[in-house]
Each structure stands twice: as C-alpha cells, then as structure tokens.
Amino acid sequence: MSTLDATRAELALLVLYLNKAEARDKICRAIQYGAKFVSDGQPGPAQNVDKTTSLARKVFRLLKFVNGLHSLISPAPKDAPIHLTLLGKSKDALGAMFLFLDQFVWLGRTGIYQNKERTELIARLSTYCWLGSTICTSLVELGELGRLSESMKKLEAELKNKNKYENEQYRAKLKKSNERTVALVKAGLDSLVAIGLLQLAPNTLTPRVTGGLGFITSLITCYQLLPPPVKPKST
C-alpha cells in the first residue's frame, strides 16, 4: 500500500468517526469538562466555554432517550443471571429518563421554557438519574467480569499445557474482559462526576476535580468509539 493509499484510508476512518453523532458529542464533552477543569468554577472565558458547550451538547441528545427505551424493551440474553438482567434494565430505564428530562433542561436553558426554578429542579433530577445509571453500569460490569473470569479459568483448565494465548476463544474472552474493565473504570469515574455535579461532596469533588474526571471519561469514550482499523490489502 502506497503512502497516498494509507493516508486516504486513515482519512476515511476519520470521516467515518466524525460522522457519528455520538463521537461529536463526546468530543464536545471533552471540551466542556476540560474547560470546567481550567475554570475551577470561577467566572471567566473557561467557564463560558463550559456552559455554552454543555448547552450545545444537549442538541445532540434530543430524542436520544428512544435508544434507552428500545434497549429496555429488548429481550435480555438467555444465559444472563436474573440479578444482572434487572440491573441492566434499571440502567436502561434510568439512562432513558436522564435523556428525557435533559430535553426539558435544554428548553429551560435556551429560554423557551421560562420557569428557571423548575428547570434547575429538572436538571438535578436528571443528574440523579444519570448517577443511578452509572452505578448500575458499574455493578453490571463487575458481575460480567466475574462470569468472564470463571469461564476463562475453565478454559485454562481445558487447555492445560497448551499455550492459552494461541487459542482463539481464550483471546476473544481476554479481549472482552479488557473492554469490560475499561467500561467499569469509566462508569466508576462517571459516578464521581455525577456526584461532583450534584455537589454531594463539595470539599472533595471540587469543580476542578469533577472537570478532570469528566475529561478522562470523555477521552475513554472517544477511544471506545474509534472504528476498527482497515487491514491493508495484499498485492
């Protein structure tokens, strides 16, 4: 593959990535929380970037609660334990409620809905829903990691003296385990971000700490949304 072909392929991947509304939203999220980290809650240009980017992001999430409703009514995997299924459905319900209420927050922040006190109340309720969703996500990922660990140990016992990393099934499970570990870390950090936004621990989770954690989780999500690299064609 020539240098021009390689560049063209990389640009095609970038275009594919930026065409995703979710990817653009998370890039804006990284800007928002990066500005919150810089401002530390103090008035100034960085705080203005934080507020305006937060408002702009809400446009990307209009009607997005439908995704959560679809996941909520979709059948769960047959081999999933009942407690993980219930946690997963709770996560979907809370996530959908967060996105639904967030639309009313957007209406209030843009001035379409004039009641500021009620807008702030709805904003706080939506953030609590997001906090509950991230906690459920953490518990689901912990449970799934436990199940994966058990299945990997069984597979290791079956392989015995063979090189487990040469086994395709083991490599697939290991990759899935790594992905769920990253998702667990992200969900845990997002829970702290939600607590910081709600000011439930103002002395510990200051605006700067909340902004830093939100920036990290935004970068993790941007990484998770990256499309798989295109394998070069052999000549």
PDB file of N, CA and C in Angstrom, residues 15 17 33 44 46 54 64 85 106 110-111 128 135 149 152 176 182-183 188 203 208 218 222:
ATOM      1  N   VAL A  15     -13.212  10.396   8.803  1.00  0.00           N
ATOM      2  CA  VAL A  15     -14.520  10.857   8.344  1.00  0.00           C
ATOM      3  C   VAL A  15     -15.619   9.977   8.922  1.00  0.00           C
ATOM      4  N   TYR A  17     -15.515   8.293  11.649  1.00  0.00           N
ATOM      5  CA  TYR A  17     -15.596   8.566  13.084  1.00  0.00           C
ATOM      6  C   TYR A  17     -16.364   9.851  13.356  1.00  0.00           C
ATOM      7  N   TYR A  33     -15.657  19.511  29.811  1.00  0.00           N
ATOM      8  CA  TYR A  33     -15.063  19.190  31.106  1.00  0.00           C
ATOM      9  C   TYR A  33     -13.618  19.684  31.209  1.00  0.00           C
ATOM     10  N   GLY A  44     -15.257  33.493  34.036  1.00  0.00           N
ATOM     11  CA  GLY A  44     -14.209  33.795  33.075  1.00  0.00           C
ATOM     12  C   GLY A  44     -14.464  33.085  31.757  1.00  0.00           C
ATOM     13  N   ALA A  46     -13.123  30.403  30.441  1.00  0.00           N
ATOM     14  CA  ALA A  46     -13.207  28.940  30.531  1.00  0.00           C
ATOM     15  C   ALA A  46     -14.583  28.500  31.016  1.00  0.00           C
ATOM     16  N   SER A  54     -21.850  22.804  27.118  1.00  0.00           N
ATOM     17  CA  SER A  54     -22.846  21.945  27.764  1.00  0.00           C
ATOM     18  C   SER A  54     -24.211  22.117  27.113  1.00  0.00           C
ATOM     19  N   LYS A  64     -32.793  11.191  22.028  1.00  0.00           N
ATOM     20  CA  LYS A  64     -31.904  10.053  22.205  1.00  0.00           C
ATOM     21  C   LYS A  64     -32.418   9.069  23.250  1.00  0.00           C
ATOM     22  N   THR A  85     -29.644  -9.063  34.790  1.00  0.00           N
ATOM     23  CA  THR A  85     -30.691  -8.604  33.872  1.00  0.00           C
ATOM     24  C   THR A  85     -31.457  -7.427  34.468  1.00  0.00           C
ATOM     25  N   TRP A 106     -32.842  21.606  28.381  1.00  0.00           N
ATOM     26  CA  TRP A 106     -32.448  22.378  27.199  1.00  0.00           C
ATOM     27  C   TRP A 106     -33.473  23.467  26.899  1.00  0.00           C
ATOM     28  N   THR A 110     -32.413  27.466  27.115  1.00  0.00           N
ATOM     29  CA  THR A 110     -32.485  28.290  25.906  1.00  0.00           C
ATOM     30  C   THR A 110     -33.523  29.396  26.015  1.00  0.00           C
ATOM     31  N   GLY A 111     -34.334  29.382  27.073  1.00  0.00           N
ATOM     32  CA  GLY A 111     -35.324  30.423  27.279  1.00  0.00           C
ATOM     33  C   GLY A 111     -36.691  30.106  26.715  1.00  0.00           C
ATOM     34  N   TYR A 128     -29.407  12.992  38.884  1.00  0.00           N
ATOM     35  CA  TYR A 128     -29.575  11.849  39.788  1.00  0.00           C
ATOM     36  C   TYR A 128     -29.865  10.572  38.993  1.00  0.00           C
ATOM     37  N   ILE A 135     -24.084   3.864  38.317  1.00  0.00           N
ATOM     38  CA  ILE A 135     -23.888   2.886  39.398  1.00  0.00           C
ATOM     39  C   ILE A 135     -24.350   1.504  38.934  1.00  0.00           C
ATOM     40  N   SER A 149     -14.343 -14.225  34.176  1.00  0.00           N
ATOM     41  CA  SER A 149     -13.193 -14.800  34.883  1.00  0.00           C
ATOM     42  C   SER A 149     -13.392 -16.300  35.124  1.00  0.00           C
ATOM     43  N   MET A 152     -13.008 -18.169  31.817  1.00  0.00           N
ATOM     44  CA  MET A 152     -11.605 -18.201  31.385  1.00  0.00           C
ATOM     45  C   MET A 152     -10.802 -19.219  32.188  1.00  0.00           C
ATOM     46  N   LYS A 176     -12.610  -9.305  25.537  1.00  0.00           N
ATOM     47  CA  LYS A 176     -13.874  -8.878  26.136  1.00  0.00           C
ATOM     48  C   LYS A 176     -13.675  -8.442  27.589  1.00  0.00           C
ATOM     49  N   VAL A 182     -12.314  -1.592  31.138  1.00  0.00           N
ATOM     50  CA  VAL A 182     -12.309  -0.165  30.770  1.00  0.00           C
ATOM     51  C   VAL A 182     -13.684   0.448  31.023  1.00  0.00           C
ATOM     52  N   ALA A 183     -14.745  -0.287  30.649  1.00  0.00           N
ATOM     53  CA  ALA A 183     -16.114   0.207  30.866  1.00  0.00           C
ATOM     54  C   ALA A 183     -16.403   0.380  32.354  1.00  0.00           C
ATOM     55  N   GLY A 188     -17.320   3.982  36.881  1.00  0.00           N
ATOM     56  CA  GLY A 188     -16.979   4.415  38.239  1.00  0.00           C
ATOM     57  C   GLY A 188     -16.595   5.884  38.293  1.00  0.00           C
ATOM     58  N   ASN A 203     -16.330  19.380  49.152  1.00  0.00           N
ATOM     59  CA  ASN A 203     -14.955  19.569  49.608  1.00  0.00           C
ATOM     60  C   ASN A 203     -13.969  18.652  48.897  1.00  0.00           C
ATOM     61  N   ARG A 208     -12.859  21.574  39.766  1.00  0.00           N
ATOM     62  CA  ARG A 208     -11.644  21.183  39.041  1.00  0.00           C
ATOM     63  C   ARG A 208     -11.490  19.664  39.008  1.00  0.00           C
ATOM     64  N   SER A 218     -14.401  11.254  29.068  1.00  0.00           N
ATOM     65  CA  SER A 218     -14.705  11.647  27.691  1.00  0.00           C
ATOM     66  C   SER A 218     -13.678  11.059  26.729  1.00  0.00           C
ATOM     67  N   CYS A 222     -14.295   8.439  23.674  1.00  0.00           N
ATOM     68  CA  CYS A 222     -13.800   8.717  22.315  1.00  0.00           C
ATOM     69  C   CYS A 222     -12.977   7.546  21.796  1.00  0.00           C
TER      70      CYS A 222
END
